[in-house]
Short mmCIF file of C-alpha atoms in Angstrom, two decimals:
data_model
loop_
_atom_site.label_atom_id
_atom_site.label_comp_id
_atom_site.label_asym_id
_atom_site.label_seq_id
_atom_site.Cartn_x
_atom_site.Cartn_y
_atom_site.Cartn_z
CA UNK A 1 -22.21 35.26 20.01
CA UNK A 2 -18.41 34.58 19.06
CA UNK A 3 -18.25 32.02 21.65
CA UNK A 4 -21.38 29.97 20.29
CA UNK A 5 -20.40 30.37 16.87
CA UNK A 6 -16.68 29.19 18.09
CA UNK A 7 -18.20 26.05 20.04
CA UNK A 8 -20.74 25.36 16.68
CA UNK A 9 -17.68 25.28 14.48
CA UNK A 10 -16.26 22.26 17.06
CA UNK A 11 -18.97 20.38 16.95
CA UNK A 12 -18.97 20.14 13.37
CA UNK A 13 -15.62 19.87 13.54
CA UNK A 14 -15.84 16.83 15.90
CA UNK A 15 -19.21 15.68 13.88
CA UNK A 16 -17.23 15.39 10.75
CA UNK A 17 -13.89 13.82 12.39
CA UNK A 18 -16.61 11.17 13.96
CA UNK A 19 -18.20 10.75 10.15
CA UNK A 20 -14.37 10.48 8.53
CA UNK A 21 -14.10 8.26 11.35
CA UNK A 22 -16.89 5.82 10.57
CA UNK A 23 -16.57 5.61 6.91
CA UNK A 24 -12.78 4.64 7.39
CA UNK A 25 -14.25 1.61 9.51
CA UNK A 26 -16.93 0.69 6.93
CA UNK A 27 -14.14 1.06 4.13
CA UNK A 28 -11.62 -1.51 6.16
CA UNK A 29 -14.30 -3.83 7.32
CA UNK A 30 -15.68 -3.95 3.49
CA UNK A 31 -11.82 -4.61 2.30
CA UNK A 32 -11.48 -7.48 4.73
CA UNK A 33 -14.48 -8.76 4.00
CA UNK A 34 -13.35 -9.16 0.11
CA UNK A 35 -10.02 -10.07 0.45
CA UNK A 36 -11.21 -13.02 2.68
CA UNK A 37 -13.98 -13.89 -0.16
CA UNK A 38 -11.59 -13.94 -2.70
CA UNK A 39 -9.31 -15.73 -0.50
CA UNK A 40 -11.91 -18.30 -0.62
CA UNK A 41 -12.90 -18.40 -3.98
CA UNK A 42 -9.20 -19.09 -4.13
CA UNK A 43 -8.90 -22.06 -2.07
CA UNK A 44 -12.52 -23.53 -3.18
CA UNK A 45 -10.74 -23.79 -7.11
CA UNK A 46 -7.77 -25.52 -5.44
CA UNK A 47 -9.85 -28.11 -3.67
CA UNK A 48 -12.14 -28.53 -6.88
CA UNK A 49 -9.53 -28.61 -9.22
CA UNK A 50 -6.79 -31.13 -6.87
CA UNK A 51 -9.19 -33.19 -5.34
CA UNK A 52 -12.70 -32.89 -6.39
CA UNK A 53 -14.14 -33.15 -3.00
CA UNK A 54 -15.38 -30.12 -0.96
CA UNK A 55 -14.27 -32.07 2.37
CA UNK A 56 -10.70 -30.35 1.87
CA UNK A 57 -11.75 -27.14 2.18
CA UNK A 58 -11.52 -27.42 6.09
CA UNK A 59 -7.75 -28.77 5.97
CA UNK A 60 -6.99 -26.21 3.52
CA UNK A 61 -7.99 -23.54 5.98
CA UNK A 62 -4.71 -23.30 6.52
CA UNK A 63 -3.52 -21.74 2.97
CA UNK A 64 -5.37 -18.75 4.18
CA UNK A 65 -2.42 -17.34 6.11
CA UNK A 66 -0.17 -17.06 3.39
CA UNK A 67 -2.51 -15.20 1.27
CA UNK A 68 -3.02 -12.79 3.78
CA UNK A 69 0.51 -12.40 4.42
CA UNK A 70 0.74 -11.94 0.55
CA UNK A 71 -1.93 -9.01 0.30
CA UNK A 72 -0.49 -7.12 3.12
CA UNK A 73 2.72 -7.24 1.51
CA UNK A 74 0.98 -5.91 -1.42
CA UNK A 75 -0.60 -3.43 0.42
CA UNK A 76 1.95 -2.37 2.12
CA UNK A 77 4.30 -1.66 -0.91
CA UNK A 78 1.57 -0.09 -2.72
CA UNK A 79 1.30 2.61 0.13
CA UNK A 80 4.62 3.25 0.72
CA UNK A 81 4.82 4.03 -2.95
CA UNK A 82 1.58 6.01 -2.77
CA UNK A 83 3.64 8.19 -0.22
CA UNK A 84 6.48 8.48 -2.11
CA UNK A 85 4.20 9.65 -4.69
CA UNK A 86 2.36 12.34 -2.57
CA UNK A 87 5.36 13.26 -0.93
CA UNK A 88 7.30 14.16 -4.22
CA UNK A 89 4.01 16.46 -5.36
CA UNK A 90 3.89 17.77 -1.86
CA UNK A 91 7.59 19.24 -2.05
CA UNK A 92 6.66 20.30 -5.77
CA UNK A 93 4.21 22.16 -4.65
CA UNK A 94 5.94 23.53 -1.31
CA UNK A 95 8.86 24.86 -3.50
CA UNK A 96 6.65 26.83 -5.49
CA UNK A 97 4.92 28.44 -2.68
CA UNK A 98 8.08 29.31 -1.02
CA UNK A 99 9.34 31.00 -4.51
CA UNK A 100 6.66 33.04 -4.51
CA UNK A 101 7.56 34.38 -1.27
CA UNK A 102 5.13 32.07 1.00
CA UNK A 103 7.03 31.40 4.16
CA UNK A 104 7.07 27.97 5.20
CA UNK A 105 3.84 27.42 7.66
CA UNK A 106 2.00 29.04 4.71
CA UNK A 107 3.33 27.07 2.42
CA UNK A 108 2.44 23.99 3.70
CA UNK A 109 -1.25 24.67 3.85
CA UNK A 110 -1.26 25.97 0.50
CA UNK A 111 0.11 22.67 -0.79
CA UNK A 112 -2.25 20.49 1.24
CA UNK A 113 -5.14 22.64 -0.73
CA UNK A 114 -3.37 21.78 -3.59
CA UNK A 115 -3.08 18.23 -3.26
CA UNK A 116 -6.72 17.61 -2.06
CA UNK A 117 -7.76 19.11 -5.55
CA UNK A 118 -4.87 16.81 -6.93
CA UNK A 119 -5.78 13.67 -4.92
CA UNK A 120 -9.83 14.12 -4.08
CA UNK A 121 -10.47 11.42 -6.72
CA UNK A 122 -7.83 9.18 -5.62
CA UNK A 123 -7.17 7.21 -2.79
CA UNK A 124 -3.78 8.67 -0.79
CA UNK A 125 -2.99 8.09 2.49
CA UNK A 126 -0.40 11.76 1.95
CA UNK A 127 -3.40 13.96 2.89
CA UNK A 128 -4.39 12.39 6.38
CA UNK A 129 -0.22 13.10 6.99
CA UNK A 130 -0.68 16.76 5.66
CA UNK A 131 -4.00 17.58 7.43
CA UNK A 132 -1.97 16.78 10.51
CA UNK A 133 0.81 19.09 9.82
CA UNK A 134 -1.90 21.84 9.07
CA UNK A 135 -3.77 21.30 12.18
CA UNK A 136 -0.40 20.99 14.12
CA UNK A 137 0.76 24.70 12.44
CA UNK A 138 -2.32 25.74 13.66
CA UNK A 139 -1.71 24.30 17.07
CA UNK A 140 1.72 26.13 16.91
CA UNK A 141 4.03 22.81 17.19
CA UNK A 142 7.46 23.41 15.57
CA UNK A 143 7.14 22.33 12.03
CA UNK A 144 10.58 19.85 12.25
CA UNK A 145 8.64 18.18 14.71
CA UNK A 146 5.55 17.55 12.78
CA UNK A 147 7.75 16.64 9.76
CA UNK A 148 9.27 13.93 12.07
CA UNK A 149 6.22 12.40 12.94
CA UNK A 150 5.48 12.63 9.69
CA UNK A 151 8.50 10.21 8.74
CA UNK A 152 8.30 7.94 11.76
CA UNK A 153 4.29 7.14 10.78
CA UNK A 154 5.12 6.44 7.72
CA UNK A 155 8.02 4.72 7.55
CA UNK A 156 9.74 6.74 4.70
CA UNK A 157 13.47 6.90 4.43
CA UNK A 158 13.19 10.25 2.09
CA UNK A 159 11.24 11.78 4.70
CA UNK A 160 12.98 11.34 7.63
CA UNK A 161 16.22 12.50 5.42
CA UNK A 162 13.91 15.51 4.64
CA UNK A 163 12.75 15.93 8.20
CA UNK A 164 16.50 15.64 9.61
CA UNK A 165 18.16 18.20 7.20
CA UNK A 166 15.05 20.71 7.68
CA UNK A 167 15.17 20.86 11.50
CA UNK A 168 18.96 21.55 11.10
CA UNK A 169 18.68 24.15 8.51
CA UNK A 170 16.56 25.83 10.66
CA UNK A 171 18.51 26.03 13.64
CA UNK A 172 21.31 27.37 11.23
CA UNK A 173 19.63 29.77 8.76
CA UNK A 174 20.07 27.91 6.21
CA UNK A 175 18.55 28.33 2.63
CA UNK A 176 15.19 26.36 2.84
CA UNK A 177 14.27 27.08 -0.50
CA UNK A 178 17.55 25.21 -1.93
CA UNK A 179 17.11 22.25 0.73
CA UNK A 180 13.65 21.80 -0.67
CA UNK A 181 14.98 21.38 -4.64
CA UNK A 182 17.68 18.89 -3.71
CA UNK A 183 15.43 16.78 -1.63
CA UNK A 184 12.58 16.85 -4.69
CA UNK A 185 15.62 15.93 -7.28
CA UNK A 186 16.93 13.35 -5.20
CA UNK A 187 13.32 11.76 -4.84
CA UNK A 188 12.85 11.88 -8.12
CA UNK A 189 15.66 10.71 -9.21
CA UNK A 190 14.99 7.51 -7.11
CA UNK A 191 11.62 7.32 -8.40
CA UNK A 192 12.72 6.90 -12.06
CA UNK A 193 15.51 4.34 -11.15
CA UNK A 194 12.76 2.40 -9.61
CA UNK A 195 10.65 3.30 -12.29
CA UNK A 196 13.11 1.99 -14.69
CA UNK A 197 13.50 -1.22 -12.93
CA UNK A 198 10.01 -2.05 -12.67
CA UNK A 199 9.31 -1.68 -16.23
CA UNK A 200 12.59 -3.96 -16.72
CA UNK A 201 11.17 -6.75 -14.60
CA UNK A 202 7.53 -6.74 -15.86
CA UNK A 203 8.50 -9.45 -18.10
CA UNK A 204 9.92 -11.52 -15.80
CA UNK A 205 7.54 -10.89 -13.52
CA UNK A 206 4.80 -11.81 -16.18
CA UNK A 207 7.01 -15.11 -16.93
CA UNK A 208 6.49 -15.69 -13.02
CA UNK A 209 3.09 -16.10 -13.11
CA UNK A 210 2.66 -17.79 -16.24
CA UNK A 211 5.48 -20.98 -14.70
CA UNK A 212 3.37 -20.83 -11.24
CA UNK A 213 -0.07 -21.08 -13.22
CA UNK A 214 1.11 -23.78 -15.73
CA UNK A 215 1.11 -26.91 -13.59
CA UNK A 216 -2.44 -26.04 -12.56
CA UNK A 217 -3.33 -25.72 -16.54
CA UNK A 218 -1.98 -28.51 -17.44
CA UNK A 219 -4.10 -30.80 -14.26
CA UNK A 220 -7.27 -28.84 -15.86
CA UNK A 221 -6.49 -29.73 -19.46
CA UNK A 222 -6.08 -33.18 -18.41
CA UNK A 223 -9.13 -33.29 -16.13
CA UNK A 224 -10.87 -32.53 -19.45
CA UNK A 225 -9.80 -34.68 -22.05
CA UNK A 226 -8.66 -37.92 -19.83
CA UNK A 227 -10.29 -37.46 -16.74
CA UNK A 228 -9.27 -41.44 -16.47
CA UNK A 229 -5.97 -40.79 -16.66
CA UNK A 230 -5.65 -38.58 -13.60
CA UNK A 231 -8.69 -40.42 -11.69
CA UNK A 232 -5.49 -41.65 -9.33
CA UNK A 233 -4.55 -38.64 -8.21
CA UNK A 234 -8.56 -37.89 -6.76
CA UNK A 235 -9.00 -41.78 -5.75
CA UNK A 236 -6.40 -42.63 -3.50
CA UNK A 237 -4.64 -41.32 -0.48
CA UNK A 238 -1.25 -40.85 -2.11
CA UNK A 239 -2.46 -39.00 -4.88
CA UNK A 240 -3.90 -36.03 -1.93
CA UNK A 241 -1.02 -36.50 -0.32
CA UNK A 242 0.83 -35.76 -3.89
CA UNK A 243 -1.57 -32.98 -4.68
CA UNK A 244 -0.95 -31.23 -1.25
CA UNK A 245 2.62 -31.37 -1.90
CA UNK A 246 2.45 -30.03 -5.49
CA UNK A 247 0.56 -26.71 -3.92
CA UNK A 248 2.64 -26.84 -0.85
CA UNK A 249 5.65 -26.55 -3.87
CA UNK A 250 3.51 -23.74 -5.56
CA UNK A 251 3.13 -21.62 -2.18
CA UNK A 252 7.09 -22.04 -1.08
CA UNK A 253 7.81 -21.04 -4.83
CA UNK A 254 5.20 -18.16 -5.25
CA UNK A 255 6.90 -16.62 -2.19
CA UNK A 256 10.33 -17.41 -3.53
CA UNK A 257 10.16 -15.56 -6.27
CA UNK A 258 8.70 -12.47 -5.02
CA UNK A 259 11.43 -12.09 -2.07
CA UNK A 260 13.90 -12.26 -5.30
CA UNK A 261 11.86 -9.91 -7.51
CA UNK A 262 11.78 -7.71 -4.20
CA UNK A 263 14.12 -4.76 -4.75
CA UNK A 264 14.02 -1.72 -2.64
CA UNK A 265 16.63 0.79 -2.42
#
């Protein structure tokens, strides 16, 4: 009986890993699938508000690239700071535990319960990182070593820091407890600076957008009023060779200004 009730709990183990599985798919395949329609909803205003003839939506194909190399850089800074995020509440909570006289293995699954009640109605990509520690305590790996795979899949300088000074204290004895504060205060303490920073380039960030959306607002407003007075640019082969250069000038500038806006510590 134990060993059929052990081999029904993997197979709805494994049935459940397969469903997770799945789902992710369908969630990533329904992500591309809008970011590409956007994408074109993007390109289609372009071509209907610089040339007024659906024919250019072939050439400008080609604008597709650098949007998509925009939204993964989006992406990708919005999940490193969803890690920083989970990893700050995940030493929050792993200090506590330890105070109260978990020891560390312990700790660590107590904080990944905590954070799936803290994150099960958000989006974090922390908890597929913590189930893996779990399941690797479980498995009896050394914990430094999970904590380093930890950093290297995600990337995280705070973690790897974190994973570092962990495996050495240790191997040493030393306090694990205090190791644990200073590596929360330090986090936060970088969070708030870059906090503070964002808030302080919102505006300009705002005034951004505004100076790469003007030029387009004013060739609408125009369209409008004196749609003879532009008819040029839409009639003749310089003015769509003009036209691709003004949004060639809009793409090199959009990019521009978010490498200088780009500040990481």
């Amino acid at each position: 009986m134990p060993v059929k009730k052990t081999l029904r709990n993997r197979n709805n183990k494994k049935a459940e890993s397969r469903q997770i599985s799945q789902k992710r798919c369908f969630s990533k395949l329904r992500e591309m699938f809008l970011e590409m329609l956007v994408g074109e909803g993007l390109i289609l205003l372009i071509v209907v508000l610089c040339y007024g003839n659906l024919f250019w939506m072939l050439p400008l194909q080609i604008f597709i690239f650098p949007y998509r190399m925009a939204v993964s850089q989006k992406k990708v800074q919005r999940k490193e700071r969803q890690y920083l995020i989970g990893f700050r509440e995940f030493l929050q909570s792993l200090v506590t535990s330890l105070q109260a006289g978990y020891s560390l293995e312990n700790a660590c699954r107590a904080a990944c319960v905590e954070l799936e009640n803290l994150f099960q109605s958000r989006k974090n990509p922390t908890m597929d990182q913590l189930r893996k520690i779990v399941y690797g305590i479980e498995l009896q790996l050394p914990l430094e070593e999970l904590f380093m795979n930890y950093a290297e899949e995600t990337g995280i300088e705070e973690i790897y820091q974190f994973a570092v000074v962990l495996d050495i204290s240790r191997n040493t004895g030393g306090n694990v407890v205090e190791i644990l504060k200073t590596a929360m205060v330090h986090l936060e303490h970088r969070m708030n600076a870059e906090e503070e920073i964002r808030v302080l380039l919102s505006g300009k960030i705002f005034e951004k957008n505004i100076m790469l959306l003007m030029p387009f607002g004013m060739l609408l407003y125009l369209r409008l009023t004196n749609p003879q007075y532009v008819s040029c640019f839409y009639n003749t082969a310089g003015g769509h060779v003009l036209m691709t250069g003004f949004i060639l000038a809009v793409v090199v500038c959009f990019f521009w200004t978010e490498k200088i806006m780009d500040i990481s510590f």
